Amino acid sequence: MTHHRLDRDEARRIAVRAQLLDAHRPTDLASVVHRLTFLQLDPTAAVAPSADLVAWTRLGAAYRPSHLTRALEHDRALFEHRAMVRPMADLGLHLAEMATLPEHARQREWLRANDTFRRYVLDLLRDSGPLLSREVEDRSTVPWPSTGWTNNRNVTQMLELLAARGEIAISGRIGRQRRWDLAERVYPTGTPVVPAEEARRLRDERWLRAMGVARASVVGDAGEPAEVAGTTGTWRVDPEALGRPFAGRTALLSPFDRLIHDRRRALELFDFDYKLEMYVPKANRRWGYFALPVLHHDRLIGKVDTTADRKASVLRVDAIHGDVPFDAATTAAVHEELAALANWLDLSDVRLAS
């Protein structure tokens, strides 16, 4: 098998292009999710929910959050599972794994102890679904024990476990509240189950295509081995991504964006140090509560501490932290992206801290 040698410029460009963050924007949400393999759901909306922000970063002003809702609830082109939105076409790659869940003995024992409760939930959804969690009576025999927020949240725990197992599914949402139904009424009938080992291999291949270049610990034996100058150890690279021309752009990224989600990889390829500081005490933050990483062509060049103030209809920018000095063109490009973000959020202005 060919062993490739990449300089870091090429490795970065492969990674940026694979994540659909180069100058050649995609044109529809379905193709974005197919390429990225998933969008992560997170309720934090200091700027916008992460799934929407990731989609906007790729699609631009053409994307509206209603597109995601339609794809999930009406077209069924996408499905929500374990806080991820995935292509419905990939469902068969996950069904074998679902059948083995839950993986933790404590969860399996709790399900066994509450089998009557489980059957009640399935019967209720069959007769009356889709339902919100508050519309499901707690008939647990054994409460769910936890030292955290899930303690005694028996209905939520049961619904989560049944969804993880593929017995029920999220059919839609009312605001942030999930509506649950039998999986057979959400997932396409007759979806073939890809055997677990083959499914894992195919998921690794899909993930490497989405990342472009990654460690084997992340993508297994997918792609071909590569060395990246200035780093140690062996990487895996998508051979179809090699030798392609690159044209970059400026983009503001969600803190959950997969280009920077692997902090070690971001350091190795981009010299980019980043931490999501929403759980860090305010006095100890370096960049801000929900600082957006800044991509400029094939470099990660800084962070923008910004918040959508919907009451005042402004995008507040408390600081722009440059990891490298910004020249006039770079500064203009970052400000242009901030204006585009404010416009997409239907905010009237960008307000820079004095």
mmCIF file of C-alpha atoms in Angstrom:
data_model
loop_
_atom_site.group_PDB
_atom_site.id
_atom_site.type_symbol
_atom_site.label_atom_id
_atom_site.label_comp_id
_atom_site.label_asym_id
_atom_site.label_seq_id
_atom_site.Cartn_x
_atom_site.Cartn_y
_atom_site.Cartn_z
ATOM 1 C CA MET A 1 0.000 0.000 0.000
ATOM 2 C CA THR A 2 1.236 3.507 -0.829
ATOM 3 C CA HIS A 3 2.650 5.480 2.102
ATOM 4 C CA HIS A 4 2.141 9.190 1.561
ATOM 5 C CA ARG A 5 4.261 12.081 2.804
ATOM 6 C CA LEU A 6 2.393 15.323 3.307
ATOM 7 C CA ASP A 7 3.573 18.730 4.360
ATOM 8 C CA ARG A 8 1.321 20.497 6.819
ATOM 9 C CA ASP A 9 -0.001 22.948 4.228
ATOM 10 C CA GLU A 10 -1.353 20.064 2.162
ATOM 11 C CA ALA A 11 -2.697 18.248 5.233
ATOM 12 C CA ARG A 12 -4.564 21.366 6.343
ATOM 13 C CA ARG A 13 -6.023 21.943 2.910
ATOM 14 C CA ILE A 14 -7.183 18.345 2.698
ATOM 15 C CA ALA A 15 -8.861 18.734 6.104
ATOM 16 C CA VAL A 16 -10.536 22.044 5.238
ATOM 17 C CA ARG A 17 -11.792 20.815 1.875
ATOM 18 C CA ALA A 18 -13.071 17.546 3.371
ATOM 19 C CA GLN A 19 -15.173 19.539 5.854
ATOM 20 C CA LEU A 20 -16.711 21.633 3.051
ATOM 21 C CA LEU A 21 -15.026 24.785 4.330
ATOM 22 C CA ASP A 22 -13.140 25.761 1.198
ATOM 23 C CA ALA A 23 -14.377 28.305 -1.339
ATOM 24 C CA HIS A 24 -16.585 25.786 -3.165
ATOM 25 C CA ARG A 25 -19.720 25.836 -1.015
ATOM 26 C CA PRO A 26 -22.253 23.004 -1.157
ATOM 27 C CA THR A 27 -25.789 23.884 -2.174
ATOM 28 C CA ASP A 28 -28.138 21.819 0.013
ATOM 29 C CA LEU A 29 -28.399 20.542 3.566
ATOM 30 C CA ALA A 30 -28.735 16.860 2.662
ATOM 31 C CA SER A 31 -25.390 16.827 0.850
ATOM 32 C CA VAL A 32 -23.729 18.618 3.786
ATOM 33 C CA VAL A 33 -24.955 16.086 6.350
ATOM 34 C CA HIS A 34 -24.097 13.201 4.030
ATOM 35 C CA ARG A 35 -20.539 14.451 3.642
ATOM 36 C CA LEU A 36 -20.007 15.355 7.314
ATOM 37 C CA THR A 37 -21.849 12.136 8.359
ATOM 38 C CA PHE A 38 -23.639 13.972 11.186
ATOM 39 C CA LEU A 39 -24.529 17.269 12.796
ATOM 40 C CA GLN A 40 -24.149 17.413 16.567
ATOM 41 C CA LEU A 41 -27.121 18.760 18.489
ATOM 42 C CA ASP A 42 -26.408 20.996 21.459
ATOM 43 C CA PRO A 43 -28.897 23.302 23.172
ATOM 44 C CA THR A 44 -26.409 26.145 23.719
ATOM 45 C CA ALA A 45 -27.565 29.064 21.602
ATOM 46 C CA ALA A 46 -25.329 31.957 22.622
ATOM 47 C CA VAL A 47 -25.050 32.600 18.885
ATOM 48 C CA ALA A 48 -27.179 29.840 17.334
ATOM 49 C CA PRO A 49 -27.684 26.128 18.010
ATOM 50 C CA SER A 50 -24.551 24.315 16.889
ATOM 51 C CA ALA A 51 -26.207 22.181 14.209
ATOM 52 C CA ASP A 52 -27.612 25.306 12.569
ATOM 53 C CA LEU A 53 -24.315 27.168 12.903
ATOM 54 C CA VAL A 54 -22.382 24.304 11.301
ATOM 55 C CA ALA A 55 -24.874 24.180 8.436
ATOM 56 C CA TRP A 56 -24.740 27.970 7.947
ATOM 57 C CA THR A 57 -20.938 27.936 7.888
ATOM 58 C CA ARG A 58 -21.118 25.563 4.918
ATOM 59 C CA LEU A 59 -24.229 26.789 3.089
ATOM 60 C CA GLY A 60 -24.300 30.482 3.925
ATOM 61 C CA ALA A 61 -27.422 32.634 3.844
ATOM 62 C CA ALA A 62 -29.342 30.050 1.796
ATOM 63 C CA TYR A 63 -29.647 27.862 4.897
ATOM 64 C CA ARG A 64 -32.536 28.315 7.325
ATOM 65 C CA PRO A 65 -33.165 26.256 10.489
ATOM 66 C CA SER A 66 -36.534 25.281 9.041
ATOM 67 C CA HIS A 67 -34.642 23.231 6.442
ATOM 68 C CA LEU A 68 -33.313 20.979 9.194
ATOM 69 C CA THR A 69 -36.748 20.610 10.753
ATOM 70 C CA ARG A 70 -38.278 19.719 7.391
ATOM 71 C CA ALA A 71 -35.562 17.157 6.618
ATOM 72 C CA LEU A 72 -36.079 15.497 10.019
ATOM 73 C CA GLU A 73 -39.839 15.607 10.428
ATOM 74 C CA HIS A 74 -41.359 15.706 6.957
ATOM 75 C CA ASP A 75 -38.945 14.468 4.305
ATOM 76 C CA ARG A 76 -37.331 11.963 6.696
ATOM 77 C CA ALA A 77 -34.072 12.475 4.794
ATOM 78 C CA LEU A 78 -32.345 12.762 8.172
ATOM 79 C CA PHE A 79 -32.879 11.166 11.577
ATOM 80 C CA GLU A 80 -31.985 12.191 15.114
ATOM 81 C CA HIS A 81 -30.253 9.632 17.299
ATOM 82 C CA ARG A 82 -28.256 10.138 20.501
ATOM 83 C CA ALA A 83 -27.888 13.916 20.020
ATOM 84 C CA MET A 84 -26.711 13.533 16.423
ATOM 85 C CA VAL A 85 -28.509 14.213 13.144
ATOM 86 C CA ARG A 86 -27.535 11.645 10.530
ATOM 87 C CA PRO A 87 -28.536 10.813 6.946
ATOM 88 C CA MET A 88 -31.413 8.356 6.845
ATOM 89 C CA ALA A 89 -29.451 6.572 4.108
ATOM 90 C CA ASP A 90 -26.870 5.668 6.787
ATOM 91 C CA LEU A 91 -29.404 4.114 9.178
ATOM 92 C CA GLY A 92 -28.424 0.568 8.203
ATOM 93 C CA LEU A 93 -24.846 1.293 9.302
ATOM 94 C CA HIS A 94 -26.059 1.867 12.868
ATOM 95 C CA LEU A 95 -28.794 -0.735 13.377
ATOM 96 C CA ALA A 96 -26.447 -3.584 14.338
ATOM 97 C CA GLU A 97 -24.782 -1.408 16.956
ATOM 98 C CA MET A 98 -28.175 -0.277 18.283
ATOM 99 C CA ALA A 99 -29.125 -3.915 18.820
ATOM 100 C CA THR A 100 -26.183 -4.385 21.212
ATOM 101 C CA LEU A 101 -27.075 -1.410 23.408
ATOM 102 C CA PRO A 102 -27.035 -0.504 26.203
ATOM 103 C CA GLU A 103 -23.368 -1.387 26.655
ATOM 104 C CA HIS A 104 -23.190 -0.629 30.377
ATOM 105 C CA ALA A 105 -24.187 -3.423 32.760
ATOM 106 C CA ARG A 106 -25.994 -1.019 35.107
ATOM 107 C CA GLN A 107 -28.291 0.135 32.288
ATOM 108 C CA ARG A 108 -28.980 -3.441 31.163
ATOM 109 C CA GLU A 109 -29.844 -4.469 34.718
ATOM 110 C CA TRP A 110 -32.134 -1.459 35.139
ATOM 111 C CA LEU A 111 -33.954 -2.305 31.905
ATOM 112 C CA ARG A 112 -34.430 -5.904 33.006
ATOM 113 C CA ALA A 113 -35.757 -4.789 36.381
ATOM 114 C CA ASN A 114 -38.197 -2.457 34.617
ATOM 115 C CA ASP A 115 -39.330 -4.694 31.767
ATOM 116 C CA THR A 116 -43.001 -4.089 32.641
ATOM 117 C CA PHE A 117 -42.354 -0.336 32.408
ATOM 118 C CA ARG A 118 -40.587 -0.861 29.061
ATOM 119 C CA ARG A 119 -43.554 -2.786 27.630
ATOM 120 C CA TYR A 120 -45.959 -0.137 28.924
ATOM 121 C CA VAL A 121 -44.008 2.604 27.092
ATOM 122 C CA LEU A 122 -44.003 0.632 23.834
ATOM 123 C CA ASP A 123 -47.722 -0.131 24.085
ATOM 124 C CA LEU A 124 -48.526 3.511 24.925
ATOM 125 C CA LEU A 125 -46.590 4.807 21.938
ATOM 126 C CA ARG A 126 -48.190 2.200 19.686
ATOM 127 C CA ASP A 127 -51.656 3.354 20.741
ATOM 128 C CA SER A 128 -51.122 7.090 21.270
ATOM 129 C CA GLY A 129 -47.752 8.198 19.887
ATOM 130 C CA PRO A 130 -45.971 10.377 19.130
ATOM 131 C CA LEU A 131 -45.740 11.732 22.674
ATOM 132 C CA LEU A 132 -43.642 14.108 24.746
ATOM 133 C CA SER A 133 -41.885 12.645 27.767
ATOM 134 C CA ARG A 134 -44.265 14.456 30.136
ATOM 135 C CA GLU A 135 -47.139 12.541 28.541
ATOM 136 C CA VAL A 136 -45.627 9.199 29.614
ATOM 137 C CA GLU A 137 -46.484 8.012 33.126
ATOM 138 C CA ASP A 138 -43.621 6.857 35.342
ATOM 139 C CA ARG A 139 -44.371 3.196 36.022
ATOM 140 C CA SER A 140 -40.855 2.183 36.953
ATOM 141 C CA THR A 141 -40.399 -0.583 39.494
ATOM 142 C CA VAL A 142 -36.824 0.388 40.275
ATOM 143 C CA PRO A 143 -35.899 4.096 40.077
ATOM 144 C CA TRP A 144 -32.864 5.129 38.073
ATOM 145 C CA PRO A 145 -30.074 5.810 40.600
ATOM 146 C CA SER A 146 -27.639 8.606 39.897
ATOM 147 C CA THR A 147 -25.666 11.222 41.763
ATOM 148 C CA GLY A 148 -26.297 13.624 38.869
ATOM 149 C CA TRP A 149 -29.263 15.303 37.215
ATOM 150 C CA THR A 150 -30.668 11.996 35.867
ATOM 151 C CA ASN A 151 -31.439 10.684 39.375
ATOM 152 C CA ASN A 152 -34.974 9.282 39.428
ATOM 153 C CA ARG A 153 -35.711 10.719 35.954
ATOM 154 C CA ASN A 154 -37.136 7.355 35.054
ATOM 155 C CA VAL A 155 -39.266 8.271 32.049
ATOM 156 C CA THR A 156 -36.444 10.155 30.360
ATOM 157 C CA GLN A 157 -33.996 7.339 31.080
ATOM 158 C CA MET A 158 -36.346 4.703 29.666
ATOM 159 C CA LEU A 159 -37.042 6.713 26.515
ATOM 160 C CA GLU A 160 -33.324 7.357 25.977
ATOM 161 C CA LEU A 161 -32.439 3.687 26.364
ATOM 162 C CA LEU A 162 -35.236 2.463 24.108
ATOM 163 C CA ALA A 163 -34.163 4.977 21.459
ATOM 164 C CA ALA A 164 -30.522 3.915 21.784
ATOM 165 C CA ARG A 165 -31.670 0.316 21.200
ATOM 166 C CA GLY A 166 -33.643 1.316 18.114
ATOM 167 C CA GLU A 167 -37.017 0.335 19.584
ATOM 168 C CA ILE A 168 -38.341 3.893 19.545
ATOM 169 C CA ALA A 169 -37.169 7.056 17.780
ATOM 170 C CA ILE A 170 -37.518 10.815 17.859
ATOM 171 C CA SER A 171 -40.240 11.761 15.403
ATOM 172 C CA GLY A 172 -39.919 15.521 15.839
ATOM 173 C CA ARG A 173 -39.753 18.328 18.351
ATOM 174 C CA ILE A 174 -41.947 20.980 19.888
ATOM 175 C CA GLY A 175 -39.420 23.674 20.677
ATOM 176 C CA ARG A 176 -36.627 21.789 22.384
ATOM 177 C CA GLN A 177 -38.865 18.977 23.615
ATOM 178 C CA ARG A 178 -38.581 15.696 21.763
ATOM 179 C CA ARG A 179 -41.602 13.760 20.529
ATOM 180 C CA TRP A 180 -41.164 10.006 20.748
ATOM 181 C CA ASP A 181 -42.722 7.256 18.642
ATOM 182 C CA LEU A 182 -42.156 3.650 17.665
ATOM 183 C CA ALA A 183 -39.079 3.331 15.466
ATOM 184 C CA GLU A 184 -41.092 1.506 12.815
ATOM 185 C CA ARG A 185 -43.129 4.689 12.266
ATOM 186 C CA VAL A 186 -40.047 6.907 11.934
ATOM 187 C CA TYR A 187 -37.452 4.743 10.195
ATOM 188 C CA PRO A 188 -38.059 3.329 6.694
ATOM 189 C CA THR A 189 -39.557 -0.136 6.670
ATOM 190 C CA GLY A 190 -37.184 -2.873 5.594
ATOM 191 C CA THR A 191 -33.934 -0.955 6.077
ATOM 192 C CA PRO A 192 -31.231 -3.635 5.679
ATOM 193 C CA VAL A 193 -29.014 -4.177 8.728
ATOM 194 C CA VAL A 194 -25.360 -4.037 7.738
ATOM 195 C CA PRO A 195 -23.398 -6.566 9.855
ATOM 196 C CA ALA A 196 -21.530 -4.886 12.705
ATOM 197 C CA GLU A 197 -17.973 -5.418 11.462
ATOM 198 C CA GLU A 198 -18.761 -4.281 7.929
ATOM 199 C CA ALA A 199 -20.761 -1.341 9.258
ATOM 200 C CA ARG A 200 -17.815 -0.249 11.398
ATOM 201 C CA ARG A 201 -15.505 -0.416 8.390
ATOM 202 C CA LEU A 202 -17.904 1.592 6.238
ATOM 203 C CA ARG A 203 -18.408 4.177 8.972
ATOM 204 C CA ASP A 204 -14.630 4.546 9.290
ATOM 205 C CA GLU A 205 -14.353 5.112 5.547
ATOM 206 C CA ARG A 206 -17.147 7.678 5.605
ATOM 207 C CA TRP A 207 -15.579 9.434 8.584
ATOM 208 C CA LEU A 208 -12.146 9.628 6.954
ATOM 209 C CA ARG A 209 -13.734 11.124 3.848
ATOM 210 C CA ALA A 210 -15.347 13.742 6.110
ATOM 211 C CA MET A 211 -12.061 14.487 7.886
ATOM 212 C CA GLY A 212 -9.647 14.082 4.974
ATOM 213 C CA VAL A 213 -6.735 13.159 7.227
ATOM 214 C CA ALA A 214 -6.962 11.593 10.689
ATOM 215 C CA ARG A 215 -5.262 9.269 13.121
ATOM 216 C CA ALA A 216 -5.844 5.520 12.840
ATOM 217 C CA SER A 217 -7.248 5.564 16.385
ATOM 218 C CA VAL A 218 -10.143 7.562 14.924
ATOM 219 C CA VAL A 219 -10.681 5.916 11.527
ATOM 220 C CA GLY A 220 -9.103 2.459 11.860
ATOM 221 C CA ASP A 221 -7.659 1.113 8.624
ATOM 222 C CA ALA A 222 -9.648 3.425 6.354
ATOM 223 C CA GLY A 223 -7.747 5.158 3.554
ATOM 224 C CA GLU A 224 -3.993 4.929 3.215
ATOM 225 C CA PRO A 225 -1.116 5.582 5.647
ATOM 226 C CA ALA A 226 0.572 8.970 5.615
ATOM 227 C CA GLU A 227 3.196 10.977 7.430
ATOM 228 C CA VAL A 228 2.582 14.660 8.080
ATOM 229 C CA ALA A 229 5.709 16.829 8.336
ATOM 230 C CA GLY A 230 6.238 18.275 11.799
ATOM 231 C CA THR A 231 4.168 15.578 13.517
ATOM 232 C CA THR A 232 5.033 12.159 14.880
ATOM 233 C CA GLY A 233 3.379 8.841 14.157
ATOM 234 C CA THR A 234 1.274 7.680 11.255
ATOM 235 C CA TRP A 235 -1.892 9.262 9.926
ATOM 236 C CA ARG A 236 -4.532 7.944 7.534
ATOM 237 C CA VAL A 237 -5.461 9.981 4.473
ATOM 238 C CA ASP A 238 -8.326 9.752 2.013
ATOM 239 C CA PRO A 239 -6.474 9.023 -1.257
ATOM 240 C CA GLU A 240 -9.202 10.724 -3.301
ATOM 241 C CA ALA A 241 -8.401 13.980 -1.495
ATOM 242 C CA LEU A 242 -4.782 14.074 -2.623
ATOM 243 C CA GLY A 243 -3.488 16.436 -5.290
ATOM 244 C CA ARG A 244 -6.654 18.492 -5.646
ATOM 245 C CA PRO A 245 -6.550 22.277 -6.084
ATOM 246 C CA PHE A 246 -7.468 24.423 -3.121
ATOM 247 C CA ALA A 247 -9.244 27.766 -2.876
ATOM 248 C CA GLY A 248 -9.978 29.043 0.612
ATOM 249 C CA ARG A 249 -12.343 31.461 2.319
ATOM 250 C CA THR A 250 -12.966 32.943 5.748
ATOM 251 C CA ALA A 251 -15.408 31.191 8.073
ATOM 252 C CA LEU A 252 -16.617 31.475 11.667
ATOM 253 C CA LEU A 253 -16.886 28.018 13.185
ATOM 254 C CA SER A 254 -19.068 26.539 15.895
ATOM 255 C CA PRO A 255 -17.072 25.441 18.956
ATOM 256 C CA PHE A 256 -18.424 21.965 18.149
ATOM 257 C CA ASP A 257 -17.273 22.063 14.519
ATOM 258 C CA ARG A 258 -15.450 18.877 13.600
ATOM 259 C CA LEU A 259 -12.562 20.769 12.011
ATOM 260 C CA ILE A 260 -11.476 21.760 15.517
ATOM 261 C CA HIS A 261 -13.300 19.263 17.730
ATOM 262 C CA ASP A 262 -10.227 17.009 18.076
ATOM 263 C CA ARG A 263 -8.026 19.449 20.010
ATOM 264 C CA ARG A 264 -4.849 17.409 19.538
ATOM 265 C CA ARG A 265 -5.368 17.263 15.785
ATOM 266 C CA ALA A 266 -6.054 21.009 15.689
ATOM 267 C CA LEU A 267 -2.737 21.619 17.440
ATOM 268 C CA GLU A 268 -0.796 19.223 15.229
ATOM 269 C CA LEU A 269 -2.145 20.392 11.891
ATOM 270 C CA PHE A 270 -3.108 24.019 12.553
ATOM 271 C CA ASP A 271 -1.077 25.071 15.627
ATOM 272 C CA PHE A 272 -4.480 25.999 17.051
ATOM 273 C CA ASP A 273 -5.031 26.004 20.795
ATOM 274 C CA TYR A 274 -8.703 26.064 21.735
ATOM 275 C CA LYS A 275 -11.042 25.206 24.582
ATOM 276 C CA LEU A 276 -14.773 25.736 24.862
ATOM 277 C CA GLU A 277 -14.991 27.944 27.943
ATOM 278 C CA MET A 278 -18.715 27.961 28.691
ATOM 279 C CA TYR A 279 -18.028 25.865 31.820
ATOM 280 C CA VAL A 280 -14.970 27.902 32.828
ATOM 281 C CA PRO A 281 -15.492 30.626 35.480
ATOM 282 C CA LYS A 282 -15.782 33.977 33.742
ATOM 283 C CA ALA A 283 -12.661 35.375 35.383
ATOM 284 C CA ASN A 284 -10.585 32.480 34.049
ATOM 285 C CA ARG A 285 -11.709 32.592 30.414
ATOM 286 C CA ARG A 286 -9.132 33.463 27.769
ATOM 287 C CA TRP A 287 -11.434 33.804 24.750
ATOM 288 C CA GLY A 288 -15.061 33.909 25.905
ATOM 289 C CA TYR A 289 -18.135 31.882 26.813
ATOM 290 C CA PHE A 290 -18.842 30.613 23.271
ATOM 291 C CA ALA A 291 -15.911 31.964 21.242
ATOM 292 C CA LEU A 292 -16.080 31.077 17.549
ATOM 293 C CA PRO A 293 -12.850 29.804 15.964
ATOM 294 C CA VAL A 294 -11.854 31.763 12.849
ATOM 295 C CA LEU A 295 -10.755 29.914 9.717
ATOM 296 C CA HIS A 296 -8.966 31.949 7.069
ATOM 297 C CA HIS A 297 -8.182 29.875 3.983
ATOM 298 C CA ASP A 298 -6.150 26.944 5.373
ATOM 299 C CA ARG A 299 -5.278 28.503 8.740
ATOM 300 C CA LEU A 300 -7.080 28.809 12.047
ATOM 301 C CA ILE A 301 -6.130 32.329 13.005
ATOM 302 C CA GLY A 302 -8.103 33.297 16.106
ATOM 303 C CA LYS A 303 -11.352 33.347 18.054
ATOM 304 C CA VAL A 304 -14.282 35.749 18.137
ATOM 305 C CA ASP A 305 -16.075 36.276 21.443
ATOM 306 C CA THR A 306 -19.562 37.026 20.215
ATOM 307 C CA THR A 307 -23.157 36.725 21.400
ATOM 308 C CA ALA A 308 -26.480 37.166 19.633
ATOM 309 C CA ASP A 309 -28.407 39.739 21.653
ATOM 310 C CA ARG A 310 -31.863 39.143 20.250
ATOM 311 C CA LYS A 311 -33.610 41.680 22.469
ATOM 312 C CA ALA A 312 -31.376 44.478 21.197
ATOM 313 C CA SER A 313 -31.221 42.915 17.704
ATOM 314 C CA VAL A 314 -27.423 43.094 17.610
ATOM 315 C CA LEU A 315 -24.553 40.674 17.314
ATOM 316 C CA ARG A 316 -22.312 41.698 20.196
ATOM 317 C CA VAL A 317 -18.600 41.209 19.583
ATOM 318 C CA ASP A 318 -16.752 41.570 22.875
ATOM 319 C CA ALA A 319 -13.337 40.661 21.465
ATOM 320 C CA ILE A 320 -11.532 39.378 18.408
ATOM 321 C CA HIS A 321 -8.564 37.328 19.584
ATOM 322 C CA GLY A 322 -5.960 36.981 16.866
ATOM 323 C CA ASP A 323 -3.541 34.073 17.191
ATOM 324 C CA VAL A 324 -1.527 35.765 14.460
ATOM 325 C CA PRO A 325 -1.477 39.435 13.394
ATOM 326 C CA PHE A 326 -4.356 40.268 11.031
ATOM 327 C CA ASP A 327 -3.525 42.303 7.966
ATOM 328 C CA ALA A 328 -6.107 44.679 6.492
ATOM 329 C CA ALA A 329 -7.533 42.067 4.111
ATOM 330 C CA THR A 330 -7.920 39.477 6.864
ATOM 331 C CA THR A 331 -9.562 41.983 9.200
ATOM 332 C CA ALA A 332 -12.001 42.974 6.468
ATOM 333 C CA ALA A 333 -12.817 39.324 5.742
ATOM 334 C CA VAL A 334 -13.539 38.590 9.431
ATOM 335 C CA HIS A 335 -15.775 41.662 9.734
ATOM 336 C CA GLU A 336 -17.588 40.642 6.566
ATOM 337 C CA GLU A 337 -18.298 37.216 8.072
ATOM 338 C CA LEU A 338 -19.598 38.827 11.258
ATOM 339 C CA ALA A 339 -21.951 40.973 9.201
ATOM 340 C CA ALA A 340 -23.095 37.897 7.280
ATOM 341 C CA LEU A 341 -23.714 36.049 10.552
ATOM 342 C CA ALA A 342 -25.760 38.937 11.946
ATOM 343 C CA ASN A 343 -27.805 39.110 8.748
ATOM 344 C CA TRP A 344 -28.477 35.361 8.829
ATOM 345 C CA LEU A 345 -29.615 35.660 12.448
ATOM 346 C CA ASP A 346 -31.969 38.504 11.434
ATOM 347 C CA LEU A 347 -30.088 40.926 13.684
ATOM 348 C CA SER A 348 -29.935 44.526 12.605
ATOM 349 C CA ASP A 349 -26.313 45.296 13.404
ATOM 350 C CA VAL A 350 -22.902 44.118 14.604
ATOM 351 C CA ARG A 351 -21.800 45.917 17.751
ATOM 352 C CA LEU A 352 -18.059 45.834 18.438
ATOM 353 C CA ALA A 353 -16.834 46.455 21.977
ATOM 354 C CA SER A 354 -15.029 49.758 22.254
#
